[in-house]
Structures are given as C-alpha cells and as structure tokens.
C-alpha cells in the first residue's frame, strides 16, 4: 500500500506541488485522506490490542515494542529506551527543513475495567505496592494507535515532505511511580526535542466531552498546572479505649482535610483564575481499637496562576503545621514539582486552526473552556511552541449530559473518531512544515 499510494500521488501532482498550486494542495489533501482511509482498520486493530493489554507508567514494555517494530517497518530512524520505555521515530523529507513533533502518551491507569467490551482489559499489576487492575481509562491507547496511523500516512508521502517529522511515543504521562522519574520532563531531559531541534509540537487527547468527529482547542492556558500533595501526620500510638494516652494522627489528619478546603472556598480570589485542592486518599491504622502513630494523606493541587499556586502551597504548609502543633502532632508536607499550565501558543493556534477546521468542518471545531485537568504535554510547551487539542469520542447514542469521564472504569470511545484524528495529525504536520519552510 505504501509504495503504490506514494508513487501514484507523485506522478499525479508532483510538478504541481513544486509550483505550490491550489490543485496540488488539493491533490495532497486527497492523498492524505486516502492514506488515512487505507490505514483505518489497522488503527482500530492496534488500538484494541493495546487496550486489551494495557501497561502502567514506566512499564509500557510491550506497547513500546509494538510501536518500535512498526516504525522500523516504515524505514524510520528509531530510538528506544528514552525515559525508560519511550520511543521516537524520525521521518526525514528529501530536503532539510523545519522539524515538527507529534506526540502520543502510552500509559494506562490502575483501574479495573467494567466496560464489557470484547477486548476489555483483564490485566492486573502492582502499583505503589498494591495489586490493581489496569485499564486504558484515559484513552492513551487511542492516542498511540492514531499516531502509528499518522506515521504510516506521512511515510507514504515522505518524498513531498518539506522538512522532518519526529514521532514521540511517551511513557508515564499519568505520572511515574513513587520514587521514579519519568514522563515528558524526563523525555526532555534526555534530549527528545533535540538532534534535530524541534520547532513546534502537536498533541491530542480524546474524551467523551464531544461527539466523535468533532474537535476543540483553547489558545493560551487550556489545562491546569498540577502538583501531587502528600501529608504525613505523626502522632503517638495508644489503645483506642484510652485516646488521651497518645496523640491521634487520624483526628489531626481529619482536621487538616477540613481546613484545607477553606483555602479555595475562603482564602483565594477564584475570580482571578480557577483553583482546586483535593485530598483523595487517607490511610492510617490497622485495627479498630488501636489509634496508630501515623496517618498518610495524598491529593492534588490545580491552578492557573503562578502567584496563586505559590500562595496555595504556602497556605497548605502553614495550615497543616499549625493544626498538627495544636494537637501535639508532627507533620510533613511534600508538594512535588508537578506540571505547568498546558499553554497553547496563541500564534501557533491561530495559524493551525484552519487546518483543524478543514479536517473536521468549521462547524465541528470549537474554542474550549479552561479545564482543571492537567497534562505533562505542557513540559514540551515550555521548550517549544505547542498546540494541544481535544477530539470528541462520545458515541452518538450517549447524550452529552451522560458522557462518561476519563479515568472511569466505564470509559469507552467511538472508533469513528480515529480516522479524522489521523487526518488531523498528518495535515497539521504538512501544513506547519509547508508554512515554516515557505
């Protein structure tokens, strides 16, 4: 398929492309559409396989092997083992020119799947010392398959490529396991945007927020900055019948949980920017009649404004320390570096919006609201201009008010979303390189 498509397209319109004619552009777009249609069934097959055999962050061994084998079969320059399991493929056009990167994330989540799909995951693994189910509950399986399809189509058209495309398959977007490095930050540290230097980067994310066949994006801040919060309360163990004989870390932790909710509700100006402080886990003790010596809490912080973020971090530490002191306990607060705001370069977004509108139809592309979800794609955007956009994956029989959120054990998507997404990634690459080269 690859050779036939490529040479038929060259013979039909190669001269026109050199001249930059409108008919040549139409022929190129037609060839992209044909290529996306030709690889559509394979994209679905890849996605179903990856979905059935998900892998947790920094453990994406089989997924990385599948990706690397495919990129090698296309004749690309392939590098593996970046940031543990990351894979990068390099597609060079016939001439030196600008470099664009396309990124997909590969990791799954510690979630037991309840979709009932014939290819539903039955995989279990270990996460932070616990036996867990594993599921692609955030759609990363679709991102990988879509980018593999885009790599196929772009390789078929490499002779007309006005530059270089770097395909980045990234592990650990959901965050590396505790005590490990990983994700986009480690990919950048290991030089994924260098050799050759990337000029711009594009990425996508699927959700049921929109119907399959739609897309949305937001210039500037689109997704929140996020940090992991850990609080360890240290008390003094005693019999549950004699609480006065010890210091209760459960009671202290509960007071801290309640007080931290006042930060957003009472202490910051949320008309300036959204903010969230969530405590999501609370562990302490092993028996009903023993007050333990330690309680451990974890949560997440989401912000859009850097000054507000610093102020919230300070308030968390002050509140936790003062409450612990008032109850005779000690406390340790840890807030990780996390990820910055997902910031879509406004000039790049404006330049590439017509591409999305051409692929999806102008009526099907909208400007998104800010969301308090987070993405480590933002780490790439700190280094080079980037555009991160969302594609709809909601089946037509699910009304918007009943859409299933990402990270749900029931999360699933309409496979009709995949082919236009392949077309979008390919067209974004071609259009950016053509404009940059021109």
CSV table of C-alpha atoms in Angstrom, one decimal:
chain,number,residue,atom,x,y,z
A,1,UNK,CA,0.0,0.0,0.0
A,2,UNK,CA,2.8,2.4,0.9
A,3,UNK,CA,4.6,2.4,-2.3
A,4,UNK,CA,1.5,2.3,-4.5
A,5,UNK,CA,0.0,5.3,-2.8
A,6,UNK,CA,3.2,7.3,-2.8
A,7,UNK,CA,4.1,6.8,-6.4
A,8,UNK,CA,0.6,7.3,-7.7
A,9,UNK,CA,0.4,10.5,-5.9
A,10,UNK,CA,3.8,11.7,-7.1
A,11,UNK,CA,3.0,11.0,-10.7
A,12,UNK,CA,-0.3,12.8,-10.5
A,13,UNK,CA,0.8,16.0,-8.8
A,14,UNK,CA,4.5,16.1,-8.1
A,15,UNK,CA,5.1,19.1,-10.5
A,16,UNK,CA,2.1,21.0,-9.2
A,17,UNK,CA,3.4,20.8,-5.6
A,18,UNK,CA,6.7,22.3,-6.7
A,19,UNK,CA,4.7,25.2,-8.1
A,20,UNK,CA,2.6,25.4,-5.0
A,21,UNK,CA,-0.7,25.4,-7.0
A,22,UNK,CA,-4.1,25.1,-5.4
A,23,UNK,CA,-4.7,21.9,-7.4
A,24,UNK,CA,-1.5,20.4,-6.0
A,25,UNK,CA,-2.6,21.2,-2.5
A,26,UNK,CA,-6.0,19.6,-3.2
A,27,UNK,CA,-4.2,16.5,-4.6
A,28,UNK,CA,-2.0,16.3,-1.4
A,29,UNK,CA,-5.1,16.6,0.9
A,30,UNK,CA,-6.8,13.9,-1.2
A,31,UNK,CA,-3.8,11.6,-0.9
A,32,UNK,CA,-3.8,12.2,2.9
A,33,UNK,CA,-7.5,11.3,3.1
A,34,UNK,CA,-6.9,8.1,1.0
A,35,UNK,CA,-4.0,7.2,3.2
A,36,UNK,CA,-6.0,7.7,6.4
A,37,UNK,CA,-8.8,5.6,5.0
A,38,UNK,CA,-6.4,2.8,3.9
A,39,UNK,CA,-4.9,2.5,7.4
A,40,UNK,CA,-8.2,3.0,9.3
A,41,UNK,CA,-8.8,-0.7,10.0
A,42,UNK,CA,-5.3,-1.2,11.2
A,43,UNK,CA,-5.6,1.8,13.6
A,44,UNK,CA,-8.6,0.2,15.1
A,45,UNK,CA,-6.8,-3.2,15.4
A,46,UNK,CA,-3.8,-1.6,17.1
A,47,UNK,CA,-6.0,0.3,19.5
A,48,UNK,CA,-8.0,-2.8,20.5
A,49,UNK,CA,-4.8,-4.8,21.1
A,50,UNK,CA,-3.2,-2.0,23.2
A,51,UNK,CA,-6.5,-1.6,25.1
A,52,UNK,CA,-6.7,-5.3,25.9
A,53,UNK,CA,-3.1,-5.4,27.1
A,54,UNK,CA,-2.5,-2.1,29.0
A,55,UNK,CA,0.6,-1.2,30.9
A,56,UNK,CA,1.2,1.2,33.8
A,57,UNK,CA,3.5,4.2,33.8
A,58,UNK,CA,7.2,3.3,33.1
A,59,UNK,CA,6.2,-0.3,32.4
A,60,UNK,CA,5.0,0.1,28.8
A,61,UNK,CA,7.4,-2.5,27.5
A,62,UNK,CA,5.1,-4.4,25.1
A,63,UNK,CA,3.4,-1.2,23.9
A,64,UNK,CA,6.8,0.3,23.2
A,65,UNK,CA,7.9,-2.8,21.4
A,66,UNK,CA,4.8,-2.7,19.2
A,67,UNK,CA,5.4,0.9,18.3
A,68,UNK,CA,9.1,0.5,17.6
A,69,UNK,CA,8.5,-2.5,15.4
A,70,UNK,CA,6.0,-0.6,13.3
A,71,UNK,CA,8.2,2.5,13.0
A,72,UNK,CA,11.1,0.3,11.9
A,73,UNK,CA,8.9,-1.4,9.3
A,74,UNK,CA,8.3,2.0,7.8
A,75,UNK,CA,12.0,2.6,7.5
A,76,UNK,CA,12.2,5.4,10.0
A,77,UNK,CA,15.1,6.2,12.3
A,78,UNK,CA,14.0,4.7,15.6
A,79,UNK,CA,15.3,5.3,19.1
A,80,UNK,CA,14.0,3.3,22.1
A,81,UNK,CA,14.5,3.3,25.8
A,82,UNK,CA,14.1,7.1,26.2
A,83,UNK,CA,12.8,7.9,29.7
A,84,UNK,CA,12.7,4.2,30.4
A,85,UNK,CA,10.3,3.0,27.7
A,86,UNK,CA,9.8,6.0,25.3
A,87,UNK,CA,10.1,5.5,21.6
A,88,UNK,CA,11.0,8.2,19.0
A,89,UNK,CA,10.8,7.8,15.2
A,90,UNK,CA,12.3,10.2,12.8
A,91,UNK,CA,11.0,10.8,9.3
A,92,UNK,CA,13.1,13.0,7.1
A,93,UNK,CA,11.9,14.5,3.9
A,94,UNK,CA,14.1,14.8,0.8
A,95,UNK,CA,15.3,18.2,1.8
A,96,UNK,CA,16.5,19.8,5.1
A,97,UNK,CA,13.8,22.0,6.6
A,98,UNK,CA,11.9,22.7,9.8
A,99,UNK,CA,11.1,19.9,12.3
A,100,UNK,CA,7.7,19.2,13.8
A,101,UNK,CA,7.0,16.7,16.6
A,102,UNK,CA,3.8,14.7,17.0
A,103,UNK,CA,3.3,13.2,20.5
A,104,UNK,CA,1.2,10.3,21.9
A,105,UNK,CA,1.2,9.0,25.5
A,106,UNK,CA,1.3,5.3,26.1
A,107,UNK,CA,0.5,4.5,29.8
A,108,UNK,CA,-2.7,3.1,31.4
A,109,UNK,CA,-4.2,3.6,34.8
A,110,UNK,CA,-4.7,1.4,37.9
A,111,UNK,CA,-8.4,0.9,37.2
A,112,UNK,CA,-10.4,-2.3,37.0
A,113,UNK,CA,-12.3,-2.2,33.7
A,114,UNK,CA,-16.1,-2.5,33.6
A,115,UNK,CA,-16.9,-1.7,30.0
A,116,UNK,CA,-17.8,-5.2,29.0
A,117,UNK,CA,-16.1,-4.7,25.6
A,118,UNK,CA,-14.9,-7.9,23.9
A,119,UNK,CA,-11.4,-6.5,24.1
A,120,UNK,CA,-11.7,-5.3,27.7
A,121,UNK,CA,-8.6,-5.5,29.9
A,122,UNK,CA,-8.2,-8.3,32.3
A,123,UNK,CA,-4.7,-7.3,33.2
A,124,UNK,CA,-3.6,-6.9,36.8
A,125,UNK,CA,-0.3,-5.4,38.1
A,126,UNK,CA,1.3,-3.8,41.1
A,127,UNK,CA,1.0,-0.1,41.7
A,128,UNK,CA,2.7,1.5,44.8
A,129,UNK,CA,2.8,-1.9,46.4
A,130,UNK,CA,-0.9,-2.7,45.8
A,131,UNK,CA,-2.3,-5.3,43.4
A,132,UNK,CA,-4.5,-3.4,41.0
A,133,UNK,CA,-6.4,-3.8,37.8
A,134,UNK,CA,-5.0,-2.0,34.7
A,135,UNK,CA,-7.1,-0.2,32.1
A,136,UNK,CA,-6.7,2.4,29.4
A,137,UNK,CA,-9.3,4.6,31.1
A,138,UNK,CA,-7.9,7.8,29.7
A,139,UNK,CA,-7.7,7.0,26.0
A,140,UNK,CA,-4.0,6.8,25.7
A,141,UNK,CA,-4.4,3.5,23.7
A,142,UNK,CA,-6.2,5.6,21.0
A,143,UNK,CA,-3.5,8.2,21.0
A,144,UNK,CA,-0.8,5.6,20.3
A,145,UNK,CA,-2.8,3.9,17.5
A,146,UNK,CA,-3.7,7.3,15.9
A,147,UNK,CA,-0.1,8.4,15.9
A,148,UNK,CA,1.0,5.0,14.5
A,149,UNK,CA,-1.5,5.5,11.7
A,150,UNK,CA,-0.3,9.1,11.1
A,151,UNK,CA,3.3,7.8,10.8
A,152,UNK,CA,2.2,5.3,8.2
A,153,UNK,CA,0.4,8.0,6.1
A,154,UNK,CA,3.3,10.5,6.4
A,155,UNK,CA,5.8,7.9,5.4
A,156,UNK,CA,3.8,7.2,2.2
A,157,UNK,CA,4.2,10.9,1.4
A,158,UNK,CA,7.7,11.4,2.6
A,159,UNK,CA,9.1,12.4,-0.8
A,160,UNK,CA,6.9,15.5,-0.7
A,161,UNK,CA,7.6,16.3,3.0
A,162,UNK,CA,9.1,19.8,3.3
A,163,UNK,CA,11.0,19.0,6.5
A,164,UNK,CA,11.2,16.4,9.2
A,165,UNK,CA,8.6,14.8,11.5
A,166,UNK,CA,9.6,13.4,14.9
A,167,UNK,CA,7.1,10.9,16.4
A,168,UNK,CA,7.2,10.9,20.2
A,169,UNK,CA,5.6,8.0,22.0
A,170,UNK,CA,5.9,9.0,25.6
A,171,UNK,CA,5.6,6.8,28.8
A,172,UNK,CA,4.2,7.9,32.2
A,173,UNK,CA,2.0,10.8,31.3
A,174,UNK,CA,-0.1,9.9,34.3
A,175,UNK,CA,3.0,10.3,36.5
A,176,UNK,CA,5.8,7.9,37.2
A,177,UNK,CA,5.5,5.6,40.2
A,178,UNK,CA,6.6,7.0,43.5
A,179,UNK,CA,10.4,7.2,43.7
A,180,UNK,CA,10.9,7.1,40.0
A,181,UNK,CA,11.5,9.7,37.3
A,182,UNK,CA,9.6,9.7,34.0
A,183,UNK,CA,7.1,11.3,31.7
A,184,UNK,CA,7.6,14.3,29.5
A,185,UNK,CA,10.1,16.0,31.8
A,186,UNK,CA,12.5,13.0,31.6
A,187,UNK,CA,12.0,12.8,27.9
A,188,UNK,CA,13.0,16.5,27.6
A,189,UNK,CA,16.0,15.9,29.9
A,190,UNK,CA,17.1,13.1,27.7
A,191,UNK,CA,17.0,15.2,24.6
A,192,UNK,CA,13.8,14.3,22.8
A,193,UNK,CA,13.4,17.8,21.4
A,194,UNK,CA,17.0,17.9,20.1
A,195,UNK,CA,19.0,16.3,17.3
A,196,UNK,CA,17.3,17.6,15.2
A,197,UNK,CA,15.9,20.5,17.2
A,198,UNK,CA,12.1,20.6,17.2
A,199,UNK,CA,10.4,23.8,16.0
A,200,UNK,CA,6.9,23.0,17.2
A,201,UNK,CA,4.9,20.1,18.7
A,202,UNK,CA,1.3,18.9,18.4
A,203,UNK,CA,-0.6,16.5,20.6
A,204,UNK,CA,-4.2,15.4,21.1
A,205,UNK,CA,-6.5,13.9,23.7
A,206,UNK,CA,-9.7,12.0,23.3
A,207,UNK,CA,-12.7,12.3,25.6
A,208,UNK,CA,-16.5,11.9,25.6
A,209,UNK,CA,-16.9,15.7,26.1
A,210,UNK,CA,-17.5,15.9,22.4
A,211,UNK,CA,-19.1,13.7,19.8
A,212,UNK,CA,-16.8,11.6,17.5
A,213,UNK,CA,-15.9,13.7,14.5
A,214,UNK,CA,-15.5,17.0,16.5
A,215,UNK,CA,-12.5,18.8,17.9
A,216,UNK,CA,-11.8,21.7,20.2
A,217,UNK,CA,-8.8,23.7,21.4
A,218,UNK,CA,-8.1,26.8,23.5
A,219,UNK,CA,-5.4,29.4,22.9
A,220,UNK,CA,-3.1,30.2,25.8
A,221,UNK,CA,-4.0,28.4,29.1
A,222,UNK,CA,-6.0,25.3,28.3
A,223,UNK,CA,-5.3,22.9,31.2
A,224,UNK,CA,-4.2,23.5,34.8
A,225,UNK,CA,-0.9,23.2,36.4
A,226,UNK,CA,-0.9,20.2,38.8
A,227,UNK,CA,1.2,19.1,41.8
A,228,UNK,CA,1.0,16.0,43.9
A,229,UNK,CA,0.4,16.6,47.6
A,230,UNK,CA,1.5,14.3,50.4
A,231,UNK,CA,0.9,14.9,54.1
A,232,UNK,CA,2.3,12.6,56.8
A,233,UNK,CA,0.9,13.2,60.3
A,234,UNK,CA,2.9,11.7,63.1
A,235,UNK,CA,1.3,11.1,66.5
A,236,UNK,CA,1.7,8.6,69.3
A,237,UNK,CA,0.1,5.2,69.3
A,238,UNK,CA,-2.3,4.2,72.0
A,239,UNK,CA,-5.2,2.0,72.9
A,240,UNK,CA,-8.5,3.1,71.3
A,241,UNK,CA,-10.1,3.0,74.7
A,242,UNK,CA,-7.5,5.5,76.1
A,243,UNK,CA,-7.1,8.2,73.4
A,244,UNK,CA,-5.8,10.7,76.0
A,245,UNK,CA,-2.7,8.5,76.4
A,246,UNK,CA,-1.5,9.2,72.9
A,247,UNK,CA,-1.7,11.7,70.0
A,248,UNK,CA,-4.2,10.8,67.4
A,249,UNK,CA,-3.0,11.3,63.8
A,250,UNK,CA,-6.4,10.3,62.4
A,251,UNK,CA,-8.2,13.1,64.2
A,252,UNK,CA,-5.3,15.5,63.3
A,253,UNK,CA,-5.4,14.5,59.7
A,254,UNK,CA,-9.2,14.9,59.5
A,255,UNK,CA,-8.9,18.4,60.9
A,256,UNK,CA,-6.2,19.2,58.3
A,257,UNK,CA,-8.5,17.8,55.5
A,258,UNK,CA,-11.4,20.0,56.6
A,259,UNK,CA,-9.2,23.1,57.0
A,260,UNK,CA,-7.5,22.8,53.6
A,261,UNK,CA,-11.0,23.0,51.9
A,262,UNK,CA,-11.1,26.6,53.2
A,263,UNK,CA,-8.2,27.7,51.0
A,264,UNK,CA,-10.1,27.7,47.8
A,265,UNK,CA,-13.5,28.5,49.4
A,266,UNK,CA,-12.4,31.3,51.6
A,267,UNK,CA,-8.8,32.4,51.1
A,268,UNK,CA,-8.1,32.9,47.3
A,269,UNK,CA,-9.7,35.1,44.7
A,270,UNK,CA,-11.2,32.5,42.3
A,271,UNK,CA,-12.4,35.2,40.0
A,272,UNK,CA,-8.8,35.7,39.0
A,273,UNK,CA,-8.2,32.0,38.0
A,274,UNK,CA,-9.6,28.6,38.8
A,275,UNK,CA,-8.0,26.6,41.7
A,276,UNK,CA,-8.6,23.2,43.2
A,277,UNK,CA,-7.2,21.5,46.4
A,278,UNK,CA,-8.3,17.9,46.6
A,279,UNK,CA,-7.4,15.3,49.2
A,280,UNK,CA,-8.1,11.9,47.7
A,281,UNK,CA,-6.5,9.3,50.0
A,282,UNK,CA,-6.3,8.9,53.7
A,283,UNK,CA,-4.6,5.9,55.2
A,284,UNK,CA,-3.8,5.1,58.9
A,285,UNK,CA,-4.0,2.3,61.3
A,286,UNK,CA,-4.5,-1.5,61.0
A,287,UNK,CA,-7.0,-2.3,63.8
A,288,UNK,CA,-10.3,-0.8,65.1
A,289,UNK,CA,-9.2,-0.4,68.7
A,290,UNK,CA,-5.7,0.9,68.1
A,291,UNK,CA,-5.0,4.6,67.5
A,292,UNK,CA,-2.0,4.5,65.1
A,293,UNK,CA,1.1,6.6,65.3
A,294,UNK,CA,0.9,7.7,61.7
A,295,UNK,CA,-1.6,8.8,59.1
A,296,UNK,CA,-0.8,9.5,55.4
A,297,UNK,CA,-2.9,11.7,53.1
A,298,UNK,CA,-2.4,12.4,49.4
A,299,UNK,CA,-4.1,14.7,47.0
A,300,UNK,CA,-3.7,17.1,44.1
A,301,UNK,CA,-3.4,20.9,43.6
A,302,UNK,CA,-4.7,22.5,40.4
A,303,UNK,CA,-4.0,26.2,39.5
A,304,UNK,CA,-3.7,28.5,36.5
A,305,UNK,CA,-1.9,31.4,38.1
A,306,UNK,CA,1.7,31.1,39.3
A,307,UNK,CA,1.4,33.5,42.2
A,308,UNK,CA,-1.8,31.9,43.3
A,309,UNK,CA,-0.1,28.5,43.1
A,310,UNK,CA,2.7,29.6,45.3
A,311,UNK,CA,0.3,31.1,47.8
A,312,UNK,CA,-1.8,27.9,48.0
A,313,UNK,CA,1.3,25.8,48.5
A,314,UNK,CA,2.3,28.2,51.4
A,315,UNK,CA,-1.1,28.1,52.9
A,316,UNK,CA,-1.2,24.3,52.9
A,317,UNK,CA,2.0,24.1,54.8
A,318,UNK,CA,1.0,26.7,57.3
A,319,UNK,CA,-2.4,25.2,58.0
A,320,UNK,CA,-1.1,21.6,58.3
A,321,UNK,CA,1.8,22.7,60.6
A,322,UNK,CA,-0.4,24.8,62.9
A,323,UNK,CA,-3.2,22.2,63.2
A,324,UNK,CA,-0.7,19.5,64.0
A,325,UNK,CA,1.1,21.6,66.6
A,326,UNK,CA,-2.3,22.5,68.2
A,327,UNK,CA,-2.9,18.7,68.7
A,328,UNK,CA,0.6,17.8,69.8
A,329,UNK,CA,1.4,16.0,66.5
A,330,UNK,CA,4.2,16.5,64.0
A,331,UNK,CA,3.5,16.8,60.2
A,332,UNK,CA,5.5,16.6,57.0
A,333,UNK,CA,4.2,18.2,53.8
A,334,UNK,CA,5.5,17.3,50.4
A,335,UNK,CA,4.5,19.0,47.2
A,336,UNK,CA,6.2,17.8,44.0
A,337,UNK,CA,7.2,19.9,41.0
A,338,UNK,CA,4.3,18.6,39.0
A,339,UNK,CA,3.5,20.0,35.6
A,340,UNK,CA,2.9,23.6,34.4
A,341,UNK,CA,-0.2,25.0,32.7
A,342,UNK,CA,-0.8,23.5,29.3
A,343,UNK,CA,-0.3,26.6,27.3
A,344,UNK,CA,-1.2,26.7,23.6
A,345,UNK,CA,1.0,29.2,21.8
A,346,UNK,CA,-1.6,31.7,20.6
A,347,UNK,CA,0.2,32.4,17.3
A,348,UNK,CA,0.6,28.7,16.5
A,349,UNK,CA,-3.1,28.1,17.5
A,350,UNK,CA,-4.3,30.8,15.2
A,351,UNK,CA,-2.1,29.6,12.3
A,352,UNK,CA,-3.2,26.0,12.6
A,353,UNK,CA,-6.9,26.5,13.5
A,354,UNK,CA,-7.8,26.5,9.7
A,355,UNK,CA,-6.2,23.0,9.4
A,356,UNK,CA,-8.5,21.6,12.1
A,357,UNK,CA,-11.5,23.3,10.6
A,358,UNK,CA,-10.6,21.9,7.2
A,359,UNK,CA,-10.3,18.4,8.6
A,360,UNK,CA,-13.4,18.4,10.9
A,361,UNK,CA,-15.5,21.0,9.3
A,362,UNK,CA,-15.6,24.6,10.7
A,363,UNK,CA,-18.9,23.9,12.4
A,364,UNK,CA,-17.3,21.0,14.3
A,365,UNK,CA,-14.4,22.9,15.8
A,366,UNK,CA,-14.9,25.0,18.9
A,367,UNK,CA,-12.9,27.0,21.4
A,368,UNK,CA,-12.8,25.0,24.6
A,369,UNK,CA,-13.4,26.2,28.2
A,370,UNK,CA,-10.5,26.0,30.6
A,371,UNK,CA,-10.4,22.7,32.4
A,372,UNK,CA,-8.7,21.8,35.7
A,373,UNK,CA,-7.4,18.5,34.3
A,374,UNK,CA,-3.6,18.6,33.7
A,375,UNK,CA,-1.3,17.2,31.0
A,376,UNK,CA,2.5,16.9,31.0
A,377,UNK,CA,2.5,17.9,27.3
A,378,UNK,CA,2.9,21.3,29.0
A,379,UNK,CA,6.5,20.4,29.7
A,380,UNK,CA,7.3,20.3,26.0
A,381,UNK,CA,5.4,23.6,25.6
A,382,UNK,CA,7.9,25.2,28.0
A,383,UNK,CA,10.6,24.5,25.5
A,384,UNK,CA,8.9,25.0,22.0
A,385,UNK,CA,5.6,26.3,20.8
A,386,UNK,CA,2.9,23.7,21.0
A,387,UNK,CA,-0.7,23.1,20.3
A,388,UNK,CA,-2.7,20.5,22.3
A,389,UNK,CA,-6.2,19.9,21.2
A,390,UNK,CA,-9.1,17.6,22.1
A,391,UNK,CA,-11.0,15.3,19.9
A,392,UNK,CA,-14.5,14.0,20.6
A,393,UNK,CA,-15.0,10.3,21.2
A,394,UNK,CA,-18.6,10.2,22.5
A,395,UNK,CA,-20.8,7.7,20.7
A,396,UNK,CA,-23.9,9.2,19.1
A,397,UNK,CA,-26.2,7.2,21.4
A,398,UNK,CA,-24.8,8.8,24.6
A,399,UNK,CA,-26.3,12.2,25.4
A,400,UNK,CA,-23.9,14.9,26.4
A,401,UNK,CA,-25.3,15.0,30.0
A,402,UNK,CA,-24.5,11.3,30.4
A,403,UNK,CA,-21.0,11.4,28.9
A,404,UNK,CA,-18.5,9.1,30.7
A,405,UNK,CA,-15.5,10.9,32.1
A,406,UNK,CA,-11.9,9.9,31.5
A,407,UNK,CA,-10.5,7.7,34.4
A,408,UNK,CA,-13.9,6.0,34.8
A,409,UNK,CA,-13.9,2.2,34.7
A,410,UNK,CA,-16.7,2.5,32.1
A,411,UNK,CA,-14.8,4.9,29.8
A,412,UNK,CA,-15.0,4.0,26.1
A,413,UNK,CA,-14.9,5.8,22.8
A,414,UNK,CA,-16.4,5.7,19.4
A,415,UNK,CA,-13.9,4.3,16.9
A,416,UNK,CA,-15.2,6.6,14.3
A,417,UNK,CA,-13.1,9.3,16.0
A,418,UNK,CA,-9.8,7.7,14.9
A,419,UNK,CA,-9.7,8.3,11.1
A,420,UNK,CA,-10.3,12.1,11.3
A,421,UNK,CA,-7.7,12.2,14.1
A,422,UNK,CA,-5.2,10.6,11.8
A,423,UNK,CA,-6.0,13.1,9.1
A,424,UNK,CA,-5.7,15.9,11.6
A,425,UNK,CA,-2.2,14.9,12.8
A,426,UNK,CA,-0.9,14.4,9.2
A,427,UNK,CA,-2.4,17.7,8.0
A,428,UNK,CA,-1.0,19.6,10.9
A,429,UNK,CA,2.4,18.2,10.2
A,430,UNK,CA,2.3,19.0,6.5
A,431,UNK,CA,0.7,22.5,6.9
A,432,UNK,CA,3.1,23.6,9.6
A,433,UNK,CA,6.2,22.4,7.7
A,434,UNK,CA,5.0,24.0,4.5
A,435,UNK,CA,4.3,27.3,6.1
A,436,UNK,CA,7.6,27.3,8.1
A,437,UNK,CA,9.6,26.2,5.0
A,438,UNK,CA,7.9,28.8,2.8
